[in-house]
Short mmCIF file of C-alpha atoms and ligand atoms in Angstrom, two decimals:
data_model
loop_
_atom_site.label_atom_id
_atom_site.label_comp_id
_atom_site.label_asym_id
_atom_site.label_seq_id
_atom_site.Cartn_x
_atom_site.Cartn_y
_atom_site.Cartn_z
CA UNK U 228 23.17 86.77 5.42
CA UNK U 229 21.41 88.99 3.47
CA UNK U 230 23.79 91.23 1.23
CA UNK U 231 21.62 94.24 0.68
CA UNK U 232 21.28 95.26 4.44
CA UNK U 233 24.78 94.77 4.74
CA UNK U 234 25.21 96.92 2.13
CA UNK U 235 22.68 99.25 3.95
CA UNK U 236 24.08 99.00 6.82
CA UNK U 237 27.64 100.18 5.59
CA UNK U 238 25.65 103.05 3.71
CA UNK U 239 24.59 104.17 6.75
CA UNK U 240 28.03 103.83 8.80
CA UNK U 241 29.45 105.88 6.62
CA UNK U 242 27.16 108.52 6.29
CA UNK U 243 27.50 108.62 10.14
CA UNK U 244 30.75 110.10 9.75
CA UNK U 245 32.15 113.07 11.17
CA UNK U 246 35.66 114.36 10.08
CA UNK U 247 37.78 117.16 12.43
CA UNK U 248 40.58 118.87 10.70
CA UNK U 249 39.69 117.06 7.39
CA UNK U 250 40.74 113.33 9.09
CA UNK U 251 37.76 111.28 9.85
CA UNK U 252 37.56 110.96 13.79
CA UNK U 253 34.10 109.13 14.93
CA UNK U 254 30.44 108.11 13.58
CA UNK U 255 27.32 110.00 15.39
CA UNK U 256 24.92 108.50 17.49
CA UNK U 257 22.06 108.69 14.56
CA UNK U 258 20.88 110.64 11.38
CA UNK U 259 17.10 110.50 11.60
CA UNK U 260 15.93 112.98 9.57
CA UNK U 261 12.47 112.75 11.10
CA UNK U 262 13.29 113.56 15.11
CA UNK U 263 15.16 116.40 16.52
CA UNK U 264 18.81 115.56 17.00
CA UNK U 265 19.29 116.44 20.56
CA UNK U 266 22.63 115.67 21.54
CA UNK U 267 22.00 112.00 18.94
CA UNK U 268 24.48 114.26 16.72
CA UNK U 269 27.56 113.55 18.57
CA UNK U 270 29.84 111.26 18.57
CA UNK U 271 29.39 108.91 21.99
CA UNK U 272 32.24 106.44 23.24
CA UNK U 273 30.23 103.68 23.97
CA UNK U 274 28.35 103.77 20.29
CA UNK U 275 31.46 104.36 18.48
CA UNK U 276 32.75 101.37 20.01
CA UNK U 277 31.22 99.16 17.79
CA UNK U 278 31.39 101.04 14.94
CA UNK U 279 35.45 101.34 15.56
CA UNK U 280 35.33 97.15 15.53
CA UNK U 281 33.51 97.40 12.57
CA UNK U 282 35.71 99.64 10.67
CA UNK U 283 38.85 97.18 12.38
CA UNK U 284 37.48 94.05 10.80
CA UNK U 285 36.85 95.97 7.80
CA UNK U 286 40.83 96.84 7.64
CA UNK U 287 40.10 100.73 7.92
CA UNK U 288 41.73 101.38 11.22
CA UNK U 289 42.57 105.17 10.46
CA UNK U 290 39.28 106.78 12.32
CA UNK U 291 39.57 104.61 15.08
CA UNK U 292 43.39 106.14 15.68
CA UNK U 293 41.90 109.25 14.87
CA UNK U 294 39.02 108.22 17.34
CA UNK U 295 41.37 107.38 19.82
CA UNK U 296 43.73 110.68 20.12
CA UNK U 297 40.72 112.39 20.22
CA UNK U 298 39.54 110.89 23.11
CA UNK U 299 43.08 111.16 24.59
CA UNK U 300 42.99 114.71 24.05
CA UNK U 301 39.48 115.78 25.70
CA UNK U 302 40.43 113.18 28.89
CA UNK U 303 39.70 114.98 31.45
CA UNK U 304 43.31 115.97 32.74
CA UNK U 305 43.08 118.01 36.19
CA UNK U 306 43.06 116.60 39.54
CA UNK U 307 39.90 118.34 40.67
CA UNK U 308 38.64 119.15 44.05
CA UNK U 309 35.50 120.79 42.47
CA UNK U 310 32.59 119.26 42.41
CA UNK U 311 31.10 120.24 39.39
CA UNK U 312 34.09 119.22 37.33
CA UNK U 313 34.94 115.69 35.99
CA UNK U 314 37.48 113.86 37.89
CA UNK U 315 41.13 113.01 36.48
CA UNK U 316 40.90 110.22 33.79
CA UNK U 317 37.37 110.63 32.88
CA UNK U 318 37.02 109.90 28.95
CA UNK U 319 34.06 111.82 27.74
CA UNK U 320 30.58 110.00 27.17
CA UNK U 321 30.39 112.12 23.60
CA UNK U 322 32.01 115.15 22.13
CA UNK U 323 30.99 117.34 19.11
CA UNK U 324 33.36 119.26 16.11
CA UNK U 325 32.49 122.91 16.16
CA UNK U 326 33.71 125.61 14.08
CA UNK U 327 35.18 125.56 10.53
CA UNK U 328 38.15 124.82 8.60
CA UNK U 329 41.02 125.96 10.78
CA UNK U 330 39.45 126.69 13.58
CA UNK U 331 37.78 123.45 13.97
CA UNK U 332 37.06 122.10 17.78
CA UNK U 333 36.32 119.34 19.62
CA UNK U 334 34.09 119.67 22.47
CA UNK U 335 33.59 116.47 25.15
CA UNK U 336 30.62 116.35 27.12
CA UNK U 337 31.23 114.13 30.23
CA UNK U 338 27.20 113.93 31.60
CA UNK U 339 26.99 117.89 32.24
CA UNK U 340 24.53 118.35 29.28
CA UNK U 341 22.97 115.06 29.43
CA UNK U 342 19.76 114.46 31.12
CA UNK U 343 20.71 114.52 34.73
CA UNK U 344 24.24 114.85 34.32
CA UNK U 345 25.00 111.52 34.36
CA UNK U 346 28.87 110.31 34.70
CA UNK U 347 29.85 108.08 31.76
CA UNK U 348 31.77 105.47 34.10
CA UNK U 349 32.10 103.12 30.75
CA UNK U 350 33.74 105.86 28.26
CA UNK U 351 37.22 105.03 29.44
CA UNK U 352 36.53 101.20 29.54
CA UNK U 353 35.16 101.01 25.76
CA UNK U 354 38.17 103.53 24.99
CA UNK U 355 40.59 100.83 26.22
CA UNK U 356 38.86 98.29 24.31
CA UNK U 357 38.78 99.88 21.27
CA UNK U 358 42.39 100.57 21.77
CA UNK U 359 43.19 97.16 22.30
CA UNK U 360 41.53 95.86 19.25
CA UNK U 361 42.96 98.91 17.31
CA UNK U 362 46.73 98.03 18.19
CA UNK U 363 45.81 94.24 17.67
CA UNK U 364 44.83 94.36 14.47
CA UNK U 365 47.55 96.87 12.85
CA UNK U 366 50.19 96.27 15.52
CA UNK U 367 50.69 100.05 15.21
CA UNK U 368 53.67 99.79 18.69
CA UNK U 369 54.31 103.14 18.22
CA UNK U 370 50.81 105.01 18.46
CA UNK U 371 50.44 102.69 21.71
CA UNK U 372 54.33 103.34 23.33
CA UNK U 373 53.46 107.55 23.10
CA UNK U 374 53.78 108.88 26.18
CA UNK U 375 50.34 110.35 26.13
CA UNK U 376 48.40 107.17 25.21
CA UNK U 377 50.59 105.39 27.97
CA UNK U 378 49.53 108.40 30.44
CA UNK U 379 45.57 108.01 29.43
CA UNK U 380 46.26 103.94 30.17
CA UNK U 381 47.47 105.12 33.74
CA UNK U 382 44.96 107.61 34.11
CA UNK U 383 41.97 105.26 33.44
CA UNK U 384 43.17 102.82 36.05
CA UNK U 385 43.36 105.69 38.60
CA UNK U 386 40.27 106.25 38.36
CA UNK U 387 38.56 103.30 38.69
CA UNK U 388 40.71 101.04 41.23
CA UNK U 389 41.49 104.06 43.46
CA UNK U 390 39.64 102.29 46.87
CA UNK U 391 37.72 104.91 48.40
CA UNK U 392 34.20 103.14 49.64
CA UNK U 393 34.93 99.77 48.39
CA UNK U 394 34.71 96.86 50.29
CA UNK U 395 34.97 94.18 47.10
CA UNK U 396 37.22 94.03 44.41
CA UNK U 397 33.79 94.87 42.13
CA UNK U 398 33.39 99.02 41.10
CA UNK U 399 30.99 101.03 42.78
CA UNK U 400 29.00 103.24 40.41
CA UNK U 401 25.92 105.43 40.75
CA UNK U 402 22.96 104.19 38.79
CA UNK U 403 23.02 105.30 35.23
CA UNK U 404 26.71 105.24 34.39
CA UNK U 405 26.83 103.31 31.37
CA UNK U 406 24.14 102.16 28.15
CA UNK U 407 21.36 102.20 30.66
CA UNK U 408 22.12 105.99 30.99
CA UNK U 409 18.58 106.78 32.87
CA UNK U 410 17.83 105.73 36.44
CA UNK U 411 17.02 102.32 36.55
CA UNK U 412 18.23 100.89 39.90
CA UNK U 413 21.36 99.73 38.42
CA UNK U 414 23.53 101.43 40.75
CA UNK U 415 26.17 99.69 43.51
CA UNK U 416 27.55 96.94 41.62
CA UNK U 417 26.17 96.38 38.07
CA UNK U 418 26.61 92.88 36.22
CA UNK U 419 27.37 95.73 33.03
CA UNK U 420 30.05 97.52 34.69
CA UNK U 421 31.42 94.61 36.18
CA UNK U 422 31.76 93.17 32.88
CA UNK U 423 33.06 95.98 31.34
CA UNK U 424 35.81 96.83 34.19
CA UNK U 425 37.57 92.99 34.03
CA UNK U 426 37.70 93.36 30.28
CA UNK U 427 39.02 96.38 30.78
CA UNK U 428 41.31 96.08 33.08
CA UNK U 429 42.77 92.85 30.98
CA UNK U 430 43.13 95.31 28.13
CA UNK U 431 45.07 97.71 30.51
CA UNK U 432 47.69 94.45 31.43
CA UNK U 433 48.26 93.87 27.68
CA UNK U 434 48.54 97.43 26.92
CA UNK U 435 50.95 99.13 29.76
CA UNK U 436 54.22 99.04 28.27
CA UNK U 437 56.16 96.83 30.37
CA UNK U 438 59.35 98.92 30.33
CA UNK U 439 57.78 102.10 31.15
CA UNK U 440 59.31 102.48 34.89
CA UNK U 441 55.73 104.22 35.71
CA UNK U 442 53.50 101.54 34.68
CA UNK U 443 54.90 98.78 37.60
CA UNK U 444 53.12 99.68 40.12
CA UNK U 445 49.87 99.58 37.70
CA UNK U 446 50.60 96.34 36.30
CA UNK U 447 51.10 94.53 40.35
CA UNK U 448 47.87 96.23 41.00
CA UNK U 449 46.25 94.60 38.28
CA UNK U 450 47.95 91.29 38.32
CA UNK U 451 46.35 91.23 41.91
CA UNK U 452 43.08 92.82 41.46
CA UNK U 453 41.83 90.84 38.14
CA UNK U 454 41.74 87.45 39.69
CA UNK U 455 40.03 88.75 42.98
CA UNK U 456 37.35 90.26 40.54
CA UNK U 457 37.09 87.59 38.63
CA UNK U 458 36.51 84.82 41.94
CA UNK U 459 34.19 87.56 43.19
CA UNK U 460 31.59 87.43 39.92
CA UNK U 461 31.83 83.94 39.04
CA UNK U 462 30.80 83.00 42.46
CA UNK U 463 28.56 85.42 43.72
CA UNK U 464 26.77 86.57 40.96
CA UNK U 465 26.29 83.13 39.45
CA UNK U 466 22.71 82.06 39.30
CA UNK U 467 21.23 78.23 38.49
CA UNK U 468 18.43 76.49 40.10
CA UNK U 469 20.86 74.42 42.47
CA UNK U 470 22.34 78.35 43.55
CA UNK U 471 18.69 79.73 43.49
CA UNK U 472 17.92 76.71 46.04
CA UNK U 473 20.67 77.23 48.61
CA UNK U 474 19.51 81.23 48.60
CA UNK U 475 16.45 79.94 49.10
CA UNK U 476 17.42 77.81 52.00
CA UNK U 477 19.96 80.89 53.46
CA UNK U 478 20.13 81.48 57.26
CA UNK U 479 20.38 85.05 58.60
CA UNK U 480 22.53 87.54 60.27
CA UNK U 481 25.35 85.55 59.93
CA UNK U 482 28.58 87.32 60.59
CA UNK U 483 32.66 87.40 60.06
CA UNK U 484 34.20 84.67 57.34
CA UNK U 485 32.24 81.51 58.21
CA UNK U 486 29.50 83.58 56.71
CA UNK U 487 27.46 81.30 54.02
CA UNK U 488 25.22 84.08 53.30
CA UNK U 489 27.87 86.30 52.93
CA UNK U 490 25.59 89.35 51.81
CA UNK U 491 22.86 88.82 54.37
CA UNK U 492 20.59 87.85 51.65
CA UNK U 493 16.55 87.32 52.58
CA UNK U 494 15.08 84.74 50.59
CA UNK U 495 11.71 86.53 51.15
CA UNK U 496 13.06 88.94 48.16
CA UNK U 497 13.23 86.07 45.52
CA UNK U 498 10.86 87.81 43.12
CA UNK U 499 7.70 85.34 42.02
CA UNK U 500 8.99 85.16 38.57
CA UNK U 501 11.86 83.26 38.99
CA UNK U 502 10.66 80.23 40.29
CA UNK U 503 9.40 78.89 37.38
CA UNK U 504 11.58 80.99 34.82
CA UNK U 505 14.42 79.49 35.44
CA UNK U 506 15.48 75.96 33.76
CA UNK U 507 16.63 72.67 34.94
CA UNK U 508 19.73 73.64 33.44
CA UNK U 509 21.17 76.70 32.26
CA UNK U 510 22.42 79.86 33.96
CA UNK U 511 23.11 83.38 33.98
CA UNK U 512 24.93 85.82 35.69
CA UNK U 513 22.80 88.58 38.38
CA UNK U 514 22.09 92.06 37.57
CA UNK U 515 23.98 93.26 40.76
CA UNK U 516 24.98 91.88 43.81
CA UNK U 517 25.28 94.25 47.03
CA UNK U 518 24.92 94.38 50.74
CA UNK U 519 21.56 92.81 51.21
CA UNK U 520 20.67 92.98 47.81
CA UNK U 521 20.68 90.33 44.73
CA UNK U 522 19.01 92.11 41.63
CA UNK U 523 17.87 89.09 39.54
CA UNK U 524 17.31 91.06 36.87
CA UNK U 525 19.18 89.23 33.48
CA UNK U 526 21.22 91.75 31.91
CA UNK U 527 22.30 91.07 28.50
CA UNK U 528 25.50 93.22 27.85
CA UNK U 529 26.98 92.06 31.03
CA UNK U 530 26.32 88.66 30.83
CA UNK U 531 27.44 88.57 27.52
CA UNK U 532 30.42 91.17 27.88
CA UNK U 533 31.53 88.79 30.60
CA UNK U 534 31.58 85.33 28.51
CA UNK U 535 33.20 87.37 25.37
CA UNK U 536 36.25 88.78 28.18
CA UNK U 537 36.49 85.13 29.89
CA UNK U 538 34.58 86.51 33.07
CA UNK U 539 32.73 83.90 33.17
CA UNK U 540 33.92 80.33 33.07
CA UNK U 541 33.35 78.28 30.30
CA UNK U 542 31.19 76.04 31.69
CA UNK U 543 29.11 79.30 32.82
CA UNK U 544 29.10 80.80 29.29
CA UNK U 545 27.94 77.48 27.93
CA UNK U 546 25.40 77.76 30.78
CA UNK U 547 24.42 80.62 29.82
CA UNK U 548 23.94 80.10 26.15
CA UNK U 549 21.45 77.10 27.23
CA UNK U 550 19.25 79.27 28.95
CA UNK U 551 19.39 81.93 26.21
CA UNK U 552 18.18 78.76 23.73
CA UNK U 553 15.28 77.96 26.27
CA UNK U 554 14.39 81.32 26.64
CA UNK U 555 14.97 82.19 23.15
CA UNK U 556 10.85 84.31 23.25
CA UNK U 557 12.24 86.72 26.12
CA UNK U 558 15.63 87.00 25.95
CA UNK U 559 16.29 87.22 22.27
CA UNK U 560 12.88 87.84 20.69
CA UNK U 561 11.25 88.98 17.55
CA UNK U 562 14.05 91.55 16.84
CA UNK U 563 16.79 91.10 19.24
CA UNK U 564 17.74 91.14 21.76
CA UNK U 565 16.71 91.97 24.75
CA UNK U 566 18.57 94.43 27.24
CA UNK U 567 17.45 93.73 30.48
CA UNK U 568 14.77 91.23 31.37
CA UNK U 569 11.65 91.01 32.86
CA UNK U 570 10.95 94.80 32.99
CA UNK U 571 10.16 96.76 35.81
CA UNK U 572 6.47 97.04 36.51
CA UNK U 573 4.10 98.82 38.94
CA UNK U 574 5.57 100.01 42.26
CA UNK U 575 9.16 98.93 41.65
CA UNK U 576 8.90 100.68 37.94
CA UNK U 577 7.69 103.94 40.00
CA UNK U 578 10.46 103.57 42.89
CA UNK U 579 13.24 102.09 40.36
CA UNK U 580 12.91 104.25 38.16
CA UNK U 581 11.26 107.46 39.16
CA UNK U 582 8.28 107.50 37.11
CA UNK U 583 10.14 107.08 33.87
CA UNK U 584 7.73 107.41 31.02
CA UNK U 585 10.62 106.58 28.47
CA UNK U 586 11.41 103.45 30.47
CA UNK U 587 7.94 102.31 31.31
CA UNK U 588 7.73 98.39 31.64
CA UNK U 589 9.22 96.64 28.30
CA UNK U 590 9.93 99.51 26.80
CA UNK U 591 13.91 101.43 25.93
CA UNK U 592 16.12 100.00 29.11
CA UNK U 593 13.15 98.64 31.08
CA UNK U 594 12.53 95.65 28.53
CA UNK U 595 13.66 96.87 24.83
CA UNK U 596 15.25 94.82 22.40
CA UNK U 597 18.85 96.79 21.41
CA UNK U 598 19.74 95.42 18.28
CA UNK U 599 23.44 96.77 18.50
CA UNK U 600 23.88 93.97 21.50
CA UNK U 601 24.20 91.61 18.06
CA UNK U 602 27.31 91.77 17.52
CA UNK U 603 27.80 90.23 20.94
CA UNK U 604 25.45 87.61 20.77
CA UNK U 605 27.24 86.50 17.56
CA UNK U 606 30.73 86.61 19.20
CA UNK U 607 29.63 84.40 22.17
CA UNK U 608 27.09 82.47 20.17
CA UNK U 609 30.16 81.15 17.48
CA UNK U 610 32.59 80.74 20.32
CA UNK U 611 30.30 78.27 22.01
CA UNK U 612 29.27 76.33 18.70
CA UNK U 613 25.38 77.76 19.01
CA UNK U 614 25.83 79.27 15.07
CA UNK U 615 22.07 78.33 14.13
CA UNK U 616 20.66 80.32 16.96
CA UNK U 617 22.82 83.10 15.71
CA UNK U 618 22.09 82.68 12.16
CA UNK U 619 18.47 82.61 13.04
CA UNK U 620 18.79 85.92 15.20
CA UNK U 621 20.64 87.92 12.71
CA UNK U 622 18.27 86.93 9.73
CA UNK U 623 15.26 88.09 11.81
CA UNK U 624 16.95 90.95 12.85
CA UNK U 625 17.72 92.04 9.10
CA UNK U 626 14.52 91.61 7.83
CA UNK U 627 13.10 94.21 10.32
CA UNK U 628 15.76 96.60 10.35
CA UNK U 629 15.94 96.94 6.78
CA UNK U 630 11.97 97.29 6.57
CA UNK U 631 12.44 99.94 9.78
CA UNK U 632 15.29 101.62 8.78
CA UNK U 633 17.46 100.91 11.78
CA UNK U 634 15.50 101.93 14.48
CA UNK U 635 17.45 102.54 17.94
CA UNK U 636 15.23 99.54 20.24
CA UNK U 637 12.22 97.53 20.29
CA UNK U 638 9.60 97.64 22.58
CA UNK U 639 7.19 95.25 23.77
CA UNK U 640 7.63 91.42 25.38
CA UNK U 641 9.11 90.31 22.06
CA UNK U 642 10.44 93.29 20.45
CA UNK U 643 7.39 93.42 18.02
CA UNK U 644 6.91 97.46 17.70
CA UNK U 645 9.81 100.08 16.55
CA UNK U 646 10.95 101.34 20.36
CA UNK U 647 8.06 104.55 20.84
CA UNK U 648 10.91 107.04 20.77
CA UNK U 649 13.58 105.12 19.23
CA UNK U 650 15.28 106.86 16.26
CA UNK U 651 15.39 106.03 13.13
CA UNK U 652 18.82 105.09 10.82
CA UNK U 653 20.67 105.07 14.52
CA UNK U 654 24.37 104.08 13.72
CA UNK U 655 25.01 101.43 16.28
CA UNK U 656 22.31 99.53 15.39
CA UNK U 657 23.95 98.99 11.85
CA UNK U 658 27.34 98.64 13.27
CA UNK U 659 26.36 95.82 15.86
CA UNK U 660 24.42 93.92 13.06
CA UNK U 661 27.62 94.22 10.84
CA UNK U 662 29.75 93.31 13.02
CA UNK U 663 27.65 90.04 13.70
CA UNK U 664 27.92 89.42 10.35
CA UNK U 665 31.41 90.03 10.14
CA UNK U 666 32.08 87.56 12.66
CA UNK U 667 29.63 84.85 11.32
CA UNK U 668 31.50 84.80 7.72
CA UNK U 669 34.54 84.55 9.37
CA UNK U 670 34.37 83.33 12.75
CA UNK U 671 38.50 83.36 13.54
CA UNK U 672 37.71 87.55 13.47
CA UNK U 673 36.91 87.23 16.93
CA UNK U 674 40.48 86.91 17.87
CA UNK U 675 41.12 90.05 16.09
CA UNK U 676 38.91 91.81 18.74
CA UNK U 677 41.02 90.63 21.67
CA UNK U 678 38.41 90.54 24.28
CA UNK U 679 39.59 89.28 27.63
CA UNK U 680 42.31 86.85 28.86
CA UNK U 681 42.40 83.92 30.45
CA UNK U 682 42.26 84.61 34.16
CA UNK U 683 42.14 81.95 37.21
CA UNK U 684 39.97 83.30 40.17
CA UNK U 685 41.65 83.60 43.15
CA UNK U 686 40.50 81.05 46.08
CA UNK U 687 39.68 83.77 48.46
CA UNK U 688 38.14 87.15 47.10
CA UNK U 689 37.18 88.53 50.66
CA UNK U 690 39.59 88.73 53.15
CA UNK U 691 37.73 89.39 56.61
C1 GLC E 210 20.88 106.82 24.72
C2 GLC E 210 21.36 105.48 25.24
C3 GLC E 210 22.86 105.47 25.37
C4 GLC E 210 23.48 105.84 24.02
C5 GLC E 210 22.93 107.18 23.53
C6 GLC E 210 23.37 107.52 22.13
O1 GLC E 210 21.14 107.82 25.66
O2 GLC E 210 20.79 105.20 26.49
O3 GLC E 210 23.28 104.20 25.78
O4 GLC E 210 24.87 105.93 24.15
O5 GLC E 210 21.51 107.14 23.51
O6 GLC E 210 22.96 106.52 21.22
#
């Protein structure tokens, strides 16, 4: 590891900063002097994540508590019947301090100023994470027994397991609720928010007070839900040649619980690619998995989200760490990694997508490399003994993002060119690299993150 970008990278954490009422309380989403801020000046959930487990590992947990009453404080409280306002529970995707001195602010933005008012469905996820991690490493029992932060716990959960069009124990989002915040076709059932929900909602069982009369009903509903989820995804979004052959040998309109192709899947949609992609051995979990639909897109949060939170089985997340090594060119790359792969091109770019010039084909979500997915790679990469594939990642990833000065993504087939819009000095890009290297000095921090449980699947996840 190379001490002088660590040392960079902390520079630039910390110069990220923004205090509220003189306490420290999140890091912006970048400081590029160069490119119009935008809305990059706030302070987004999802990015602060990582710079919260960076500051945890560091032992500085005061502006992730800070962090984390904030967030309590801006949830979105109201049971609303209008349409135009967030619904109860909703953590915001980013919020901004306004004002001065005493008559500082904070100010939440939950998708109505961001391009196309998008709903952050992952906000209160990573909020629960960080709050696990937070309470994990200080064992701070009292900040996590308030009423309030037992109430936003509660809160979260209504919101996402409330059934209202569900016919799985997987959530159904609209496309764009989470990193990949444009249109991408990455609504229904994303491997991301998949991922994100089980590891949230195991954060939610260790975190509901169990002598809190109000939290029983929560904690049956998860006890129940979590292994039904976790059955669901291991089975049906599980992809290796021998699964890729039996899709390919599916019969049709088959219905009821005998179903073997429980999804109606066509074979016909196998995209060309695959065929010869995919390894003898190795695996990976699908980009989504729907009514008639298997995106076999490979996501990389998700995938690796779900082996960090024990989603995935172990024999998966070893699986999956084979094909990563075989496909080491397009899935990690020159400066890793890479988000989502292969990219979108030609007629399902323009349909997918809507045109996107931002996400044309291997470019931002459609085929960038994020370096701020590091920090995962590392934490599944140690777990599974595959440290030299790490170590190489992280020292090719330095070298660059020193010599770029932390550029936002990479674009291109192997993350060769700085992203063409990415910003510059973009904080979770340092964090994710530090935190990689935080975990590769000392490899037992990754039980200080608390990711997950262990969870058996249930034997039947679809009752008919
Ligand atoms: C972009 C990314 C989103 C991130 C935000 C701030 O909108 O798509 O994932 O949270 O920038 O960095």
């Amino acid at each position: 590891m190379n001490q002088e970008a660590r040392q960079r990278a902390w520079r630039l954490l910390e110069e990220s900063v923004v205090t509220y009422r003189g306490e420290p309380v999140g890091t912006v989403a970048a400081h590029d002097p160069e490119t119009e801020a935008l809305n990059y000046d706030q302070v987004f959930t999802r990015d602060f994540a990582i710079s919260a487990f960076a500051f945890l590992l560091d032992g500085r947990p005061e502006i992730v508590r800070h962090f984390l009453t904030a967030a309590v404080r801006l949830q979105s409280h109201e049971r609303q019947l209008d349409c135009f306002k967030p619904g109860e529970g909703l953590i915001p995707a980013s919020f901004k301090v306004t004002g001065d001195g005493a008559d500082e602010q904070l100010t939440g933005d939950f998708g109505e100023h961001a391009i196309a008012r998008v709903a952050p469905v992952d906000s209160g996820f990573w909020w629960l994470l960080m709050l696990q991690a937070y309470v994990h490493v200080t064992d701070d029992r009292a900040f996590l027994s308030q009423a309030s932060v037992q109430q936003a716990i509660r809160l979260v959960l209504d919101l996402s397991m409330t059934s209202r069009f569900d016919m799985f124990p997987t959530m159904l989002v609209p496309d764009g609720s989470f990193m990949i915040d444009r249109r991408m076709g990455v609504y229904g059932y994303p491997i991301d928010i998949q991922a994100q929900f089980f590891a949230a909602l195991c954060a939610a069982s260790n975190l509901l007070d169990a002598d809190e009369p109000a939290n029983a009903p929560y904690r049956a509903a998860l006890d129940e839900r979590l292994p039904h989820l976790a059955h669901h995804v291991r089975t049906y979004y599980w992809l290796d040649l021998e699964r890729l052959n039996q899709i390919y040998r599916y019969g049709m309109e088959e219905y009821g619980p005998a179903a073997v192709n429980k999804f109606n899947i066509h074979p016909d949609a196998i995209p060309d690619w695959l065929m010869d992609w995919l390894p003898e051995t190795g695996g990976y979990l699908l980009g989504n998995v729907g009514p008639g639909r298997l995106d076999y897109r490979y996501f990389a949060q998700g995938n690796l989200l779900a082996c960090a939170a024990g989603l995935a089985t172990e024999a998966q997340t070893a699986a999956l760490m084979q094909l990563i090594a075989q496909r080491y060119d397009d899935l990690i790359g020159q400066v890793p990694l890479k988000l989502c792969f292969p990219a979108l091109e030609g007629q399902d770019w323009r349909l997918l997508t809507g045109c996107d010039p931002k996400n044309r084909p291997w470019s931002y979500h459609n085929g960038g490399n994020w370096p701020v997915l590091l920090w995962l790679l590392a934490l599944v990469g140690l777990r599974t003994g595959a440290d030299e594939l790490v170590e190489r990642a992280l020292s090719d990833a330095e070298r660059r993002l020193v010599q770029d000065d932390w550029p936002e993504y990479y674009d291109g087939r192997r993350g060769r060119l700085v992203g063409q819009q990415a910003r510059r000095r973009q904080t979770w890009s340092a964090a994710g690299y530090l935190v990689a290297c935080q975990l590769l000095e000392r490899p037992e921090r990754i039980e200080l993150l608390h990711l997950g449980r262990s969870v058996e699947g249930a034997s039947c996840a679809m009752p008919v």
